[in-house]
CSV table of C-alpha atoms in Angstrom, one decimal:
chain,number,residue,atom,x,y,z
A,274,MET,CA,0.0,0.0,0.0
A,275,SER,CA,1.2,3.5,-0.8
A,276,GLU,CA,1.8,6.0,2.0
A,277,GLU,CA,-0.5,8.5,0.2
A,278,TRP,CA,-3.7,7.0,1.5
A,279,SER,CA,-5.3,4.2,3.4
A,280,PRO,CA,-8.7,2.7,2.8
A,281,ALA,CA,-9.6,3.1,6.5
A,282,GLU,CA,-8.7,5.9,8.8
A,283,GLY,CA,-10.4,6.5,12.1
A,284,GLY,CA,-12.8,3.7,11.5
A,285,GLN,CA,-14.1,5.3,8.3
A,286,GLU,CA,-13.3,4.3,4.7
A,287,ARG,CA,-11.7,6.9,2.6
A,288,ALA,CA,-10.0,7.1,-0.8
A,289,PRO,CA,-8.3,9.6,-3.1
A,290,ALA,CA,-10.4,12.4,-4.5
A,291,GLY,CA,-12.6,11.3,-7.4
A,292,ILE,CA,-12.8,7.6,-6.3
A,293,ASP,CA,-16.3,6.3,-5.8
A,294,ILE,CA,-16.0,3.8,-3.0
A,295,ALA,CA,-19.7,2.9,-3.2
A,296,ARG,CA,-19.1,1.4,-6.6
A,297,PRO,CA,-17.2,-2.0,-6.6
A,298,SER,CA,-14.1,-2.2,-8.6
A,299,VAL,CA,-12.8,-5.3,-10.4
A,300,ALA,CA,-9.2,-4.6,-9.3
A,301,ARG,CA,-10.3,-4.2,-5.7
A,302,VAL,CA,-12.5,-7.3,-5.6
A,303,TYR,CA,-9.4,-9.3,-7.0
A,304,ASP,CA,-7.3,-7.6,-4.3
A,305,PHE,CA,-9.7,-8.9,-1.6
A,306,MET,CA,-9.5,-12.4,-3.1
A,307,LEU,CA,-5.7,-12.3,-2.8
A,308,GLY,CA,-5.9,-11.3,0.8
A,309,GLY,CA,-5.0,-7.6,0.2
A,310,LYS,CA,-6.2,-4.6,2.2
A,311,ASP,CA,-6.8,-2.1,-0.6
A,312,ASN,CA,-10.5,-2.7,-1.0
A,313,PHE,CA,-13.8,-1.2,0.4
A,314,ALA,CA,-17.1,-2.5,1.7
A,315,SER,CA,-18.7,-2.4,-1.8
A,316,ASP,CA,-15.9,-4.6,-3.1
A,317,ARG,CA,-16.0,-7.0,-0.2
A,318,LYS,CA,-19.8,-7.4,-0.7
A,319,VAL,CA,-19.3,-8.6,-4.2
A,320,ALA,CA,-16.4,-10.8,-3.2
A,321,GLU,CA,-18.5,-12.4,-0.4
A,322,MET,CA,-21.4,-13.1,-2.8
A,323,ALA,CA,-18.9,-14.7,-5.2
A,324,LEU,CA,-17.6,-16.9,-2.4
A,325,GLN,CA,-21.1,-18.2,-1.8
A,326,ILE,CA,-21.1,-19.6,-5.4
A,327,ALA,CA,-17.4,-20.6,-5.5
A,328,PRO,CA,-15.9,-20.9,-2.0
A,329,ASP,CA,-12.5,-21.6,-3.5
A,330,ALA,CA,-12.4,-18.4,-5.6
A,331,PRO,CA,-9.3,-17.2,-3.7
A,332,GLN,CA,-7.6,-20.3,-5.1
A,333,ALA,CA,-8.4,-19.2,-8.6
A,334,ALA,CA,-7.0,-15.7,-7.8
A,335,ARG,CA,-3.8,-17.4,-6.4
A,336,ALA,CA,-3.6,-19.7,-9.5
A,337,ASN,CA,-3.7,-16.6,-11.7
A,338,ARG,CA,-0.8,-14.9,-9.9
A,339,GLU,CA,1.2,-18.1,-9.9
A,340,PHE,CA,0.5,-18.5,-13.7
A,341,LEU,CA,1.7,-14.9,-14.2
A,342,ARG,CA,4.9,-15.5,-12.3
A,343,ARG,CA,5.7,-18.7,-14.3
A,344,VAL,CA,4.9,-17.0,-17.6
A,345,VAL,CA,7.1,-13.9,-16.9
A,346,ARG,CA,9.9,-16.0,-15.6
A,347,HIS,CA,9.8,-18.2,-18.7
A,348,LEU,CA,9.6,-15.3,-21.1
A,349,ALA,CA,12.5,-13.4,-19.4
A,350,ALA,CA,14.8,-16.4,-18.6
A,351,GLU,CA,14.1,-18.8,-21.5
A,352,ALA,CA,12.7,-16.7,-24.3
A,353,GLY,CA,15.0,-13.6,-23.8
A,354,VAL,CA,12.1,-11.1,-23.6
A,355,ARG,CA,13.3,-7.9,-21.9
A,356,GLN,CA,10.2,-5.7,-22.2
A,357,PHE,CA,6.7,-6.3,-21.0
A,358,VAL,CA,3.3,-4.5,-21.2
A,359,ASP,CA,0.8,-5.7,-18.6
A,360,ILE,CA,-2.7,-4.5,-19.4
A,361,GLY,CA,-5.2,-4.7,-16.6
A,362,SER,CA,-2.4,-5.1,-14.1
A,363,GLY,CA,-4.6,-4.4,-11.0
A,364,LEU,CA,-3.3,-3.4,-7.6
A,365,PRO,CA,0.3,-4.1,-6.8
A,366,THR,CA,0.9,-7.3,-4.8
A,367,ARG,CA,3.8,-9.7,-4.2
A,368,GLY,CA,5.5,-11.0,-7.3
A,369,ASN,CA,4.8,-8.1,-9.6
A,370,VAL,CA,5.9,-8.4,-13.3
A,371,HIS,CA,8.8,-6.0,-12.9
A,372,GLU,CA,10.1,-7.8,-9.9
A,373,ILE,CA,10.2,-11.2,-11.7
A,374,ALA,CA,11.6,-9.9,-14.9
A,375,GLN,CA,14.2,-7.7,-13.2
A,376,GLU,CA,15.4,-10.7,-11.2
A,377,VAL,CA,16.5,-12.1,-14.6
A,378,ASP,CA,17.8,-8.8,-16.0
A,379,PRO,CA,17.7,-5.6,-13.9
A,380,ALA,CA,17.4,-3.6,-17.1
A,381,ALA,CA,14.1,-5.3,-18.1
A,382,ARG,CA,11.4,-2.7,-18.9
A,383,VAL,CA,7.8,-3.0,-17.8
A,384,VAL,CA,4.8,-0.8,-18.4
A,385,TYR,CA,1.6,-1.5,-16.3
A,386,VAL,CA,-1.7,-0.3,-17.8
A,387,ASP,CA,-5.0,-0.1,-15.9
A,388,ASN,CA,-8.1,2.1,-16.0
A,389,ASP,CA,-8.7,2.2,-12.3
A,390,PRO,CA,-7.3,5.5,-10.8
A,391,ILE,CA,-6.5,3.7,-7.5
A,392,VAL,CA,-4.1,1.4,-9.4
A,393,LEU,CA,-2.4,4.5,-10.7
A,394,VAL,CA,-2.0,5.9,-7.2
A,395,HIS,CA,-0.5,2.7,-5.8
A,396,GLY,CA,1.6,2.0,-8.8
A,397,ARG,CA,3.3,5.3,-9.0
A,398,ALA,CA,4.1,5.2,-5.3
A,399,LEU,CA,5.6,1.7,-5.7
A,400,LEU,CA,7.7,2.7,-8.7
A,401,ALA,CA,8.8,6.1,-7.6
A,402,ARG,CA,12.5,5.1,-7.7
A,403,ASN,CA,12.4,2.7,-10.7
A,404,ASP,CA,13.3,4.3,-14.0
A,405,THR,CA,12.7,1.0,-16.0
A,406,THR,CA,9.1,0.6,-15.0
A,407,MET,CA,6.0,2.8,-15.1
A,408,VAL,CA,2.3,2.7,-14.8
A,409,ILE,CA,-0.1,4.5,-17.1
A,410,GLN,CA,-3.9,4.9,-16.9
A,411,ALA,CA,-5.6,3.8,-20.1
A,412,ASP,CA,-8.5,1.5,-21.1
A,413,ILE,CA,-8.1,-1.7,-23.1
A,414,ARG,CA,-11.2,-0.6,-25.1
A,415,GLN,CA,-8.9,1.9,-26.9
A,416,PRO,CA,-6.0,-0.3,-27.8
A,417,GLU,CA,-4.3,2.2,-30.0
A,418,GLU,CA,-4.2,4.7,-27.2
A,419,ILE,CA,-2.2,2.1,-25.2
A,420,THR,CA,0.2,1.1,-27.9
A,421,GLY,CA,0.7,4.6,-29.1
A,422,HIS,CA,0.9,6.2,-25.6
A,423,PRO,CA,4.0,8.5,-25.5
A,424,ASP,CA,5.1,7.2,-22.1
A,425,LEU,CA,4.8,3.6,-23.1
A,426,ARG,CA,6.7,4.3,-26.4
A,427,ARG,CA,9.5,6.0,-24.4
A,428,LEU,CA,10.1,2.8,-22.5
A,429,ILE,CA,9.1,0.0,-24.9
A,430,ASP,CA,11.0,-0.5,-28.2
A,431,PHE,CA,8.6,-2.0,-30.7
A,432,SER,CA,11.4,-3.0,-33.0
A,433,GLN,CA,12.2,-5.7,-30.4
A,434,PRO,CA,10.1,-8.6,-29.0
A,435,VAL,CA,7.5,-7.6,-26.4
A,436,GLY,CA,5.7,-9.7,-23.8
A,437,LEU,CA,2.1,-8.6,-23.8
A,438,LEU,CA,0.2,-9.8,-20.7
A,439,LEU,CA,-3.6,-9.9,-20.7
A,440,PHE,CA,-4.3,-11.6,-17.4
A,441,GLY,CA,-7.9,-11.6,-16.3
A,442,ILE,CA,-8.8,-8.6,-18.5
A,443,LEU,CA,-10.5,-9.8,-21.7
A,444,HIS,CA,-13.3,-11.5,-19.7
A,445,HIS,CA,-14.3,-8.1,-18.4
A,446,LEU,CA,-15.0,-7.0,-22.0
A,447,ASN,CA,-18.6,-7.7,-22.9
A,448,ASP,CA,-19.4,-9.3,-26.3
A,449,ASP,CA,-20.7,-6.1,-27.7
A,450,GLU,CA,-17.4,-4.4,-27.0
A,451,ALA,CA,-15.7,-6.6,-29.7
A,452,PRO,CA,-13.0,-8.2,-27.5
A,453,GLU,CA,-11.7,-10.4,-30.4
A,454,SER,CA,-11.1,-7.2,-32.4
A,455,ILE,CA,-9.4,-5.5,-29.5
A,456,ALA,CA,-7.1,-8.5,-29.0
A,457,ALA,CA,-6.3,-8.5,-32.7
A,458,ARG,CA,-5.4,-4.8,-32.7
A,459,LEU,CA,-3.1,-5.4,-29.8
A,460,ARG,CA,-1.4,-8.4,-31.5
A,461,ASP,CA,-1.0,-6.4,-34.7
A,462,ALA,CA,1.0,-3.8,-32.9
A,463,LEU,CA,3.6,-6.3,-31.7
A,464,PRO,CA,6.8,-7.1,-33.6
A,465,ALA,CA,7.7,-10.6,-34.8
A,466,GLY,CA,9.0,-12.8,-32.0
A,467,SER,CA,6.7,-11.2,-29.4
A,468,PHE,CA,4.5,-13.2,-27.1
A,469,VAL,CA,1.0,-12.7,-25.8
A,470,ALA,CA,-0.1,-14.4,-22.5
A,471,ILE,CA,-3.8,-14.6,-21.6
A,472,SER,CA,-5.8,-15.8,-18.6
A,473,HIS,CA,-9.5,-15.9,-19.0
A,474,PHE,CA,-12.6,-17.1,-17.2
A,475,HIS,CA,-13.7,-20.4,-18.9
A,476,ASN,CA,-17.0,-22.2,-19.1
A,477,PRO,CA,-16.2,-25.9,-19.9
A,478,GLY,CA,-19.7,-26.7,-21.0
A,479,ALA,CA,-20.7,-30.3,-21.3
A,480,ALA,CA,-17.3,-31.5,-20.4
A,481,HIS,CA,-17.9,-30.5,-16.8
A,482,PRO,CA,-21.7,-29.8,-16.4
A,483,GLU,CA,-21.5,-28.9,-12.6
A,484,VAL,CA,-18.7,-26.5,-13.2
A,485,ALA,CA,-20.5,-25.0,-16.2
A,486,GLU,CA,-23.5,-24.3,-14.0
A,487,GLN,CA,-21.3,-22.6,-11.4
A,488,ALA,CA,-19.6,-20.5,-14.1
A,489,ALA,CA,-23.0,-19.4,-15.4
A,490,ALA,CA,-24.1,-18.4,-11.8
A,491,ALA,CA,-20.8,-16.5,-11.3
A,492,GLU,CA,-21.3,-14.7,-14.7
A,493,LYS,CA,-24.8,-13.6,-13.6
A,494,LEU,CA,-23.4,-12.3,-10.3
A,495,PHE,CA,-20.6,-10.4,-11.9
A,496,ASN,CA,-22.7,-8.7,-14.5
A,497,GLU,CA,-25.4,-7.7,-12.0
A,498,ASN,CA,-22.8,-6.2,-9.6
A,499,LEU,CA,-19.8,-5.2,-11.7
A,500,GLY,CA,-21.4,-4.8,-15.1
A,501,THR,CA,-18.8,-7.1,-16.6
A,502,GLY,CA,-17.6,-10.8,-16.6
A,503,ARG,CA,-17.8,-13.4,-19.3
A,504,TRP,CA,-17.0,-17.1,-18.8
A,505,ARG,CA,-16.2,-18.0,-22.4
A,506,THR,CA,-15.7,-21.3,-24.3
A,507,ARG,CA,-12.4,-22.8,-25.2
A,508,ASP,CA,-12.8,-21.8,-28.8
A,509,GLU,CA,-13.7,-18.2,-27.9
A,510,ILE,CA,-10.6,-17.9,-25.8
A,511,LEU,CA,-8.4,-19.5,-28.4
A,512,ALA,CA,-9.5,-16.9,-30.9
A,513,TYR,CA,-7.8,-14.2,-28.9
A,514,PHE,CA,-4.4,-15.7,-29.9
A,515,GLY,CA,-5.1,-15.3,-33.6
A,516,ASP,CA,-2.4,-16.9,-35.7
A,517,PHE,CA,0.2,-16.8,-33.0
A,518,GLU,CA,1.9,-20.1,-32.2
A,519,LEU,CA,0.7,-21.6,-28.9
A,520,LEU,CA,3.5,-22.8,-26.6
A,521,ASP,CA,3.1,-26.2,-24.9
A,522,PRO,CA,0.9,-27.2,-23.2
A,523,GLY,CA,-1.6,-24.9,-25.0
A,524,LEU,CA,-4.7,-23.5,-23.5
A,525,VAL,CA,-5.2,-25.2,-20.1
A,526,PRO,CA,-6.4,-24.7,-16.6
A,527,LEU,CA,-3.9,-22.2,-15.0
A,528,PRO,CA,-2.2,-24.7,-12.7
A,529,GLU,CA,-1.4,-27.0,-15.6
A,530,TRP,CA,0.7,-24.4,-17.5
A,531,ARG,CA,4.3,-25.5,-16.7
A,532,PRO,CA,3.7,-25.9,-12.9
A,533,GLY,CA,6.5,-25.1,-10.6
A,534,PRO,CA,7.5,-26.6,-7.2
A,535,GLY,CA,6.4,-23.6,-5.2
A,536,ASP,CA,2.9,-23.4,-6.5
A,537,GLN,CA,0.2,-23.6,-3.8
A,538,ALA,CA,-3.2,-23.2,-5.7
A,539,ALA,CA,-5.4,-26.2,-4.9
A,540,GLN,CA,-7.9,-27.8,-7.2
A,541,GLY,CA,-11.6,-27.0,-6.5
A,542,ILE,CA,-14.7,-26.2,-8.5
A,543,THR,CA,-13.0,-23.1,-10.1
A,544,TYR,CA,-10.1,-25.2,-11.4
A,545,HIS,CA,-11.8,-25.6,-14.9
A,546,THR,CA,-13.2,-22.1,-14.9
A,547,PHE,CA,-9.9,-20.2,-15.3
A,548,ALA,CA,-7.8,-21.1,-18.4
A,549,GLY,CA,-4.6,-19.6,-19.7
A,550,GLY,CA,-2.0,-19.9,-22.4
A,551,VAL,CA,1.0,-18.2,-24.1
A,552,ALA,CA,1.6,-17.8,-27.8
A,553,ARG,CA,4.5,-16.4,-30.0
A,554,LYS,CA,4.1,-14.1,-33.0
A,555,PRO,CA,5.7,-15.9,-36.0
A,556,ASP,CA,8.8,-14.4,-37.6
């Protein structure tokens, strides 16, 4: 948490000017699921309703963070990627992208992108002394504003491979917002040899009927309270990778993507409702 503000002071919730704490935030609900403190009563209410449907939802949040760590470590240490753009980065927590990448190479460059102003407050406080990492406020619904942002362009060299991270963000685009087109426009901006990594809520359909029913209930809850949230099919998620070449093991439940010895996420009903993969742009 930054020193600039605290969610609670004197027993009352407070936030930076211009932040509506009565309206739940996707980033803050996720923060709650990860055990963070940067959330408000409105966020906790939605999270607690989600827990009624999927008591193991915090495991899904943990699996997403572990997947992110494994992906960034692989791209930095094995694929030689030295610059990352993390869209929908959310509130800072342990194991941020720049921390993982800069363990491999201290000169690795990272740009975080989020449309939540609280993320901007925390990110800038966290990165105050880091000249190879920055956070910008922008919306994935305007992809060219992200890829053409002057601050991002100052740090990210689009003549060299980029690791584009889309963790838990595309499922917060409704169907009428053309998420497949947005993903395509982001991919098109990347040079050859770049990678895109995606995690996305997944409805397994007839393969797991009980899980599919839970996914539908969660989708209804999210849309009624957050206005977003789509648990999509495998084919719908695969379409976001376009003609990029999927790395093994393909699109799988998050804990199955190259698991590591330190992973802690346990299998529950949400196991098959969160899928991820990584793909490379052909030369």
